[in-house]
Coordinates of C-alpha atoms in Angstrom, one line a residue:
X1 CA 145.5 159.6 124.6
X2 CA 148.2 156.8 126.3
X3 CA 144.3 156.3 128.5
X4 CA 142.2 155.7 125.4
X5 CA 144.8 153.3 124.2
X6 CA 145.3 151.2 127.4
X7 CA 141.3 150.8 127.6
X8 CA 141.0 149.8 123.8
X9 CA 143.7 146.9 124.5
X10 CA 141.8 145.9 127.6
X11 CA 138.8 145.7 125.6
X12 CA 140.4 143.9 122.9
X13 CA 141.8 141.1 125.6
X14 CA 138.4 141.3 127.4
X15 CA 136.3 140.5 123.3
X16 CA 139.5 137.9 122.3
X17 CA 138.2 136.1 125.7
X18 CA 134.5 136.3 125.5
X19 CA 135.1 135.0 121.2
X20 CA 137.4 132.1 122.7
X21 CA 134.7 131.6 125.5
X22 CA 132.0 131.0 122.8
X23 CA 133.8 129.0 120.4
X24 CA 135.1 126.2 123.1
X25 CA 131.2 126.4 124.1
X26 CA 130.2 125.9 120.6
X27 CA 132.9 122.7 120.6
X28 CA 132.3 121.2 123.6
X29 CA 128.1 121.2 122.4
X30 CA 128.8 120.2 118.9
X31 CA 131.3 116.9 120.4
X32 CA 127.9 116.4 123.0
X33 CA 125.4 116.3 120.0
X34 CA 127.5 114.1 117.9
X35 CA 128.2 111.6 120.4
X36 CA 124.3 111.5 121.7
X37 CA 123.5 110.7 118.2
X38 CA 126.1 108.3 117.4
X39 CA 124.9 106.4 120.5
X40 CA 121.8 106.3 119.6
X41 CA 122.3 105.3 116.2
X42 CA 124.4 102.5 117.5
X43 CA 123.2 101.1 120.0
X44 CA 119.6 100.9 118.5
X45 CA 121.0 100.0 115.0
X46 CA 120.3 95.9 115.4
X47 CA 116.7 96.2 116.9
X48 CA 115.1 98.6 113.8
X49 CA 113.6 96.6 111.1
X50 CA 112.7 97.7 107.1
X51 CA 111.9 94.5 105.5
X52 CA 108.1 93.3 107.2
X53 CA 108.5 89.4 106.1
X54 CA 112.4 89.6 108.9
X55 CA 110.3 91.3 111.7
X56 CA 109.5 89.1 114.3
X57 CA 105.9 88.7 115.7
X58 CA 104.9 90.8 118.8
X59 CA 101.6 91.4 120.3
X60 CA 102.1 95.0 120.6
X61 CA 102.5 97.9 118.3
X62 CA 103.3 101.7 119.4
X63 CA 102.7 104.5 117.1
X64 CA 104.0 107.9 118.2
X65 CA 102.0 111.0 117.4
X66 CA 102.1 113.6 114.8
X67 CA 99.5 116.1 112.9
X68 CA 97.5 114.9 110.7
X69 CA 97.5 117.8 108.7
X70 CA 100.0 120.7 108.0
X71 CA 100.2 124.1 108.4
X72 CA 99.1 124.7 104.8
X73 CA 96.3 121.8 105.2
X74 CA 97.7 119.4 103.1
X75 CA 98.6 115.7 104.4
X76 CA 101.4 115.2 106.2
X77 CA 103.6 112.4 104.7
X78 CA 104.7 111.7 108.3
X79 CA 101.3 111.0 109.6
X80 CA 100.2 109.2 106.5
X81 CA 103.0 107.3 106.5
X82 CA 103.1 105.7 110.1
X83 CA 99.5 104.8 109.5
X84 CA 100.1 102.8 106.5
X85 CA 103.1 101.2 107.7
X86 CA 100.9 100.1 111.3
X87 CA 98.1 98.8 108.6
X88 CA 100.7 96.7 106.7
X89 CA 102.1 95.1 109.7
X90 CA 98.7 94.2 111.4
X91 CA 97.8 92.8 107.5
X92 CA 100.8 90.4 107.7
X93 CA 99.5 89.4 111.5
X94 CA 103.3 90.9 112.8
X95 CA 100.9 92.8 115.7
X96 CA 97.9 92.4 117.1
X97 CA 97.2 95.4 118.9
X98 CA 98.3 99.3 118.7
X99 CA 98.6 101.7 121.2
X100 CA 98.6 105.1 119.4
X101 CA 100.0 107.8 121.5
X102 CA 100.3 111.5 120.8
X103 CA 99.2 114.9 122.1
X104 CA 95.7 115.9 122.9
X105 CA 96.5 119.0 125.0
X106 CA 94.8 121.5 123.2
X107 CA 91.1 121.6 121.8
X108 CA 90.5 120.8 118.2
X109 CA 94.2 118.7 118.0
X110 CA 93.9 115.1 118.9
X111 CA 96.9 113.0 117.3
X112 CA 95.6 109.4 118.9
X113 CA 92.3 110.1 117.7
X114 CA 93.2 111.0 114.7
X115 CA 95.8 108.3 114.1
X116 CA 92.8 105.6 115.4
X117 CA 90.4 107.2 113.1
X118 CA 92.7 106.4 110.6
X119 CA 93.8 103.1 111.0
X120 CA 89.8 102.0 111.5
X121 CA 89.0 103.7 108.2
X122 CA 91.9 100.7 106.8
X123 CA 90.2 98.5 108.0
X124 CA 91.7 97.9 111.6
X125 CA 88.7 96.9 114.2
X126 CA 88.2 99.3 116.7
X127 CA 88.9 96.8 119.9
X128 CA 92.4 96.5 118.3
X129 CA 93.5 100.1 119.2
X130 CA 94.0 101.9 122.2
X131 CA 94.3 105.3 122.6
X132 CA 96.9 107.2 124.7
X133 CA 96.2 110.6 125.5
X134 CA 98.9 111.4 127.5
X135 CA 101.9 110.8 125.2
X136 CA 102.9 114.5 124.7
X137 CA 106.9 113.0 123.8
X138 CA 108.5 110.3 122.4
X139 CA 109.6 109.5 126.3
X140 CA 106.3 109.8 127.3
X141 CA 104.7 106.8 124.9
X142 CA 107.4 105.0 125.5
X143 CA 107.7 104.6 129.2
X144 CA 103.5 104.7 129.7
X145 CA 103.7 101.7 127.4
X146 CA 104.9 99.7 129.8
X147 CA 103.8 102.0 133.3
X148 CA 100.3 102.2 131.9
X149 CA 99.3 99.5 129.2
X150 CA 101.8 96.9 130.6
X151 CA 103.8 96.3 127.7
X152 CA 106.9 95.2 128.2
X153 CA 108.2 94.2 124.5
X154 CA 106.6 96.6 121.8
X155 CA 107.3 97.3 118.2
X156 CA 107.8 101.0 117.5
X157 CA 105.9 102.1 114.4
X158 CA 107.6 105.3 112.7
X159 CA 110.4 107.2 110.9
X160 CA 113.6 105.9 111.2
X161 CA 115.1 109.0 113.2
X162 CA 112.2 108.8 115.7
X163 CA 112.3 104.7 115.8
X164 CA 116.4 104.5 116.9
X165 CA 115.1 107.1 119.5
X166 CA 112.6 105.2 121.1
X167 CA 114.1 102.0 121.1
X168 CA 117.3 104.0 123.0
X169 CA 114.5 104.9 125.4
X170 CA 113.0 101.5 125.7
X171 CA 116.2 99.5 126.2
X172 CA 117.2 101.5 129.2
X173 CA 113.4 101.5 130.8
X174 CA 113.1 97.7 131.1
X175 CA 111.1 97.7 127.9
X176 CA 112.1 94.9 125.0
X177 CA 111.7 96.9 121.7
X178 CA 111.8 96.8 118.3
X179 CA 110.7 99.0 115.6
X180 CA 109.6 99.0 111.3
X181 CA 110.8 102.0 109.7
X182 CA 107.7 103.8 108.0
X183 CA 108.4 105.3 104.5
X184 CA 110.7 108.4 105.4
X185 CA 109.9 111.6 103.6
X186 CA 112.5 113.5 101.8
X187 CA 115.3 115.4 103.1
X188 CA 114.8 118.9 101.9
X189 CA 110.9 118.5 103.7
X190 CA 112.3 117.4 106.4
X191 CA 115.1 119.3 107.3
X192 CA 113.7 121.1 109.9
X193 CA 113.0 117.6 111.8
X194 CA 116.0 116.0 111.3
X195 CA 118.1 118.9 112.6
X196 CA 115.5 119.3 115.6
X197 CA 115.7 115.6 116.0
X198 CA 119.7 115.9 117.1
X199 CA 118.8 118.4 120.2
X200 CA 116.2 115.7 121.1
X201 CA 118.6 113.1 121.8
X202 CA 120.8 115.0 124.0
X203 CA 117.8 116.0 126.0
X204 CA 116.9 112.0 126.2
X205 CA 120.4 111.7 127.4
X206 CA 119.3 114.1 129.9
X207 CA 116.6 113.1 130.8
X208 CA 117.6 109.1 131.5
X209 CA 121.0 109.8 132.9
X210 CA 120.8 113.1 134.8
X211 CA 117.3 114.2 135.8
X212 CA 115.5 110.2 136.1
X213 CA 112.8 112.3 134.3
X214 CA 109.6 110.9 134.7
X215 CA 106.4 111.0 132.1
X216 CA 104.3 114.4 132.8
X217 CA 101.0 111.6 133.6
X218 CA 100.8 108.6 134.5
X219 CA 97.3 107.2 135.9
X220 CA 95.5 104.0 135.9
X221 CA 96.5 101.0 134.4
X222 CA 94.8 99.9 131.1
X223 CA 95.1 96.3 130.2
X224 CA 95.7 95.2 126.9
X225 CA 93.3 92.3 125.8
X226 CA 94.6 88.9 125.2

């Protein structure tokens, strides 16, 4: 019985370890996500533009990529409003060419073409776009902007929690960037997004401080006219 005893106390030390184990994980990874966040948020906070008539002019817009569509088939407000946001800018002569980067690994889902469709179909000419194929991440666009289409100041066409991102990213590749908030969509829709989008800044953290993480393709250079 004095046996049984012993081993349930060791057990109980060996549990009140593991718990206290956990929790100062769960700390120390909740203090790293809030202060990736707050640094971005920060330090991108004086380059990210609402207001279209205080933007300056740049030859260059970059549009990230996202579905068209959702799951269900309906539009996706984030898509939808990127693309109108790119159209009013090139309307008040703020840009004068977009590079629309997304995913096009699998067959049947193009974001750039879908996103250049879509611009064209406002009224953008088709020699004002160009395509990237290879921008499967945020990092990616960004850093082929400049490696690939020789951009070295861009304006950064999307949601608010994506735009402070990017710029983050630009400002420490060399790359001079602003960005014009598109119309955000509401929080309840986009939870999921926003609380995805604070485990993608540590991983930027990571990838531009302790791996030097470069894009997954690079390739030939495509010049941007004018």
């Amino acid at each position: 019985m004095k046996a049984v005893i012993i081993q349930n106390q060791r057990l109980r030390k060996i549990m009140r370890r593991v718990i206290s184990g956990l929790l100062l994980f769960a700390l120390m990874l909740l203090t790293v996500i809030l202060y990736c966040n707050h640094a971005v948020k920060s330090q991108t906070a004086a380059y990210i533009y609402k207001s279209v008539a205080d933007l300056p002019v740049m030859k260059t817009a970059l549009v990230p990529g996202t579905s068209e569509k959702l799951r269900s088939g309906s539009d996706n407000p984030y898509f939808e409003n990127r693309i109108a946001a790119t159209v009013q800018l090139y309307n008040h002569h703020k840009i004068s060419y977009i590079v629309v980067s997304g995913d096009n690994r699998s067959t049947g889902y193009n974001e750039p073409a879908d996103m250049k469709r879509a611009l064209m179909l406002r009224g953008i000419p088709k020699e004002k776009i160009y395509t990237d194929y290879a921008g499967l991440r945020t990092f990616d666009s960004v850093v082929r902007c400049k490696a690939i289409f020789g951009q070295d100041s861009i304006i950064v066409v999307s949601q608010r929690f994506q735009n402070e991102r990017a710029v983050f990213i630009a400002n420490h590749k060399g790359i001079y960037a602003l960005a014009f908030d598109a119309k955000d969509v509401s929080f309840s829709f986009g939870i999921q997004v926003q609380l995805r989008e604070l485990l993608a800044r540590v991983a930027v953290f990571t990838d531009l401080f302790l791996l030097q993480t470069q894009p997954h393709h690079l390739g030939n250079k495509i010049l941007i006219a004018g």
